[in-house]
Every structure is written in C-alpha cells, then in structure tokens.
Amino acid sequence: MITDPQAAAGLVTREVRSGSRDGTPTKIAIARRTYPTDQADLWDALTNAERIPRWFLPVSGELEPGGRYQLEGNAGGLIERCDEPESFAVTWEYGSMMSWVEVNLTPAGEGTTLELAHEAHVDPDMWGQFGPGAVGVGWDLALLGLGLHLESGAAVDPAEGAAFPTTPEGVEFVQRAATDWADAAVADGDEREPAQEAAERTVAFYTTAPEDGPGS
C-alpha cells in the first residue's frame, strides 16, 4: 500500500484534549491531514454512500441530518449536523459505547485540511490500557485509505487494507502513529511512562494477525 510508512504516518498531526459532556469528563482525539484535492471532492469522498466503501466501509441508512447510518461490521449512529461542504457531526455508537465524531474541512492552498475529532467519556481502565491510540490508530488507518483513494480515484482493496497493519510496513506505520498519540496524551497531561506503555499495547493490538491472537 505504501513504501515509506514513516512519511505516511507523519502526514497526520495528532492532538489530545480533555473535555466534558453533561458534566462527565471526556477525552478528545484530534487528527489533521491535508489532502491534495479541493474541498468539494474531499467532502464527496467523506459523505457519498457510493464512494465511502472505496476507502472505508460499506454504509447504509439515511445520510442526512436527523438520519441514522450504519457502517458494515462497525459503528452506527445519528447524523447530528451536516453543513456542506465544511463540516458534519455524528454520534459513534458501537454496542453499548457512545462517543461523538466531528469532521471539519478547510481549504489549504491547493488542497484541503481535514480535521477529525473523536470525543468519548473517559473509561479509566480503557484509557490506562490503550490511551488515545485505541481510537486514534484506527482513524490513522482510515485516513491513509482515504489518501490512497484520492490519489487514484480507485477503491482500496478491502483484504489488502485489513491485512496492512500486520505487514512490515504496516507495523512501522502503526508504531509511528501510536507513539505520536502517546506524545499527544503527554502534552495533555498524562505521565510519559504509562502513555508509552499504553502505546505499546496499542501497537500489539493492531498488528497481531487474527490467527496469531488469543484463542488461535
């Protein structure tokens, strides 16, 4: 998929912020990447039900404000807001877990900067185990697929995409991304050693082939 994992992972800047919703503490993982395409094209890639599966997952539902969406084998939720071609916000519901995703697009020279913010209530056990990389690295891989699709216009092969994190290039990509997420958590106030340990567990989670995992 890529020949320079370090450079590919470095296209994303990562930030962690502490917030709150309804008086409950949250953590917000923020990823930013600038793509060499115009705002209209990037918006279409993110919101067109026929195009989303070319870089992410098949999606069904009513893709308009107030409608609900469902990603195949993954999260679903409510489309809370849609301001074409600048931003949209959705709930991110997976099983009993609820979080929130907001995407903003900003023209940047001849390209467009995408900012994705994923906010979730703080689960101390989950945060201690994986830190922001639990969601952050997943979005890194999605943003990588989006970039590959935008370059060629073609669909990313789903099997190749799923296997990528277990390849040597994929492991290097995940390691760089998880390390950067740990650094972002430290900048937000986390202690460095636990943040680095959480990053290592995140790398192991994403780069272990299913047949090598527990229960194989």
CSV table of C-alpha atoms in Angstrom, one decimal, residues 7 21 39 59 65 74 93 118 148-149 153 156 158 162 170 191 195 197:
chain,number,residue,atom,x,y,z
A,7,ALA,CA,6.4,9.6,5.9
A,21,ARG,CA,-20.1,16.4,28.3
A,39,GLN,CA,-13.0,20.8,-0.7
A,59,VAL,CA,-22.5,2.3,4.8
A,65,PRO,CA,-29.3,15.4,9.3
A,74,ASN,CA,-18.6,-1.3,12.8
A,93,GLU,CA,-22.3,4.1,18.7
A,118,HIS,CA,-13.4,11.8,18.3
A,148,LEU,CA,-4.8,6.3,-1.4
A,149,HIS,CA,-8.3,6.6,-2.8
A,153,GLY,CA,-9.8,7.5,-7.6
A,156,VAL,CA,-8.7,0.4,-1.8
A,158,PRO,CA,-10.6,-4.4,1.5
A,162,ALA,CA,-7.3,-5.3,6.5
A,170,GLY,CA,2.0,-1.6,8.4
A,191,GLU,CA,2.6,10.7,32.5
A,195,ALA,CA,1.5,6.7,28.0
A,197,GLU,CA,3.3,1.5,27.7
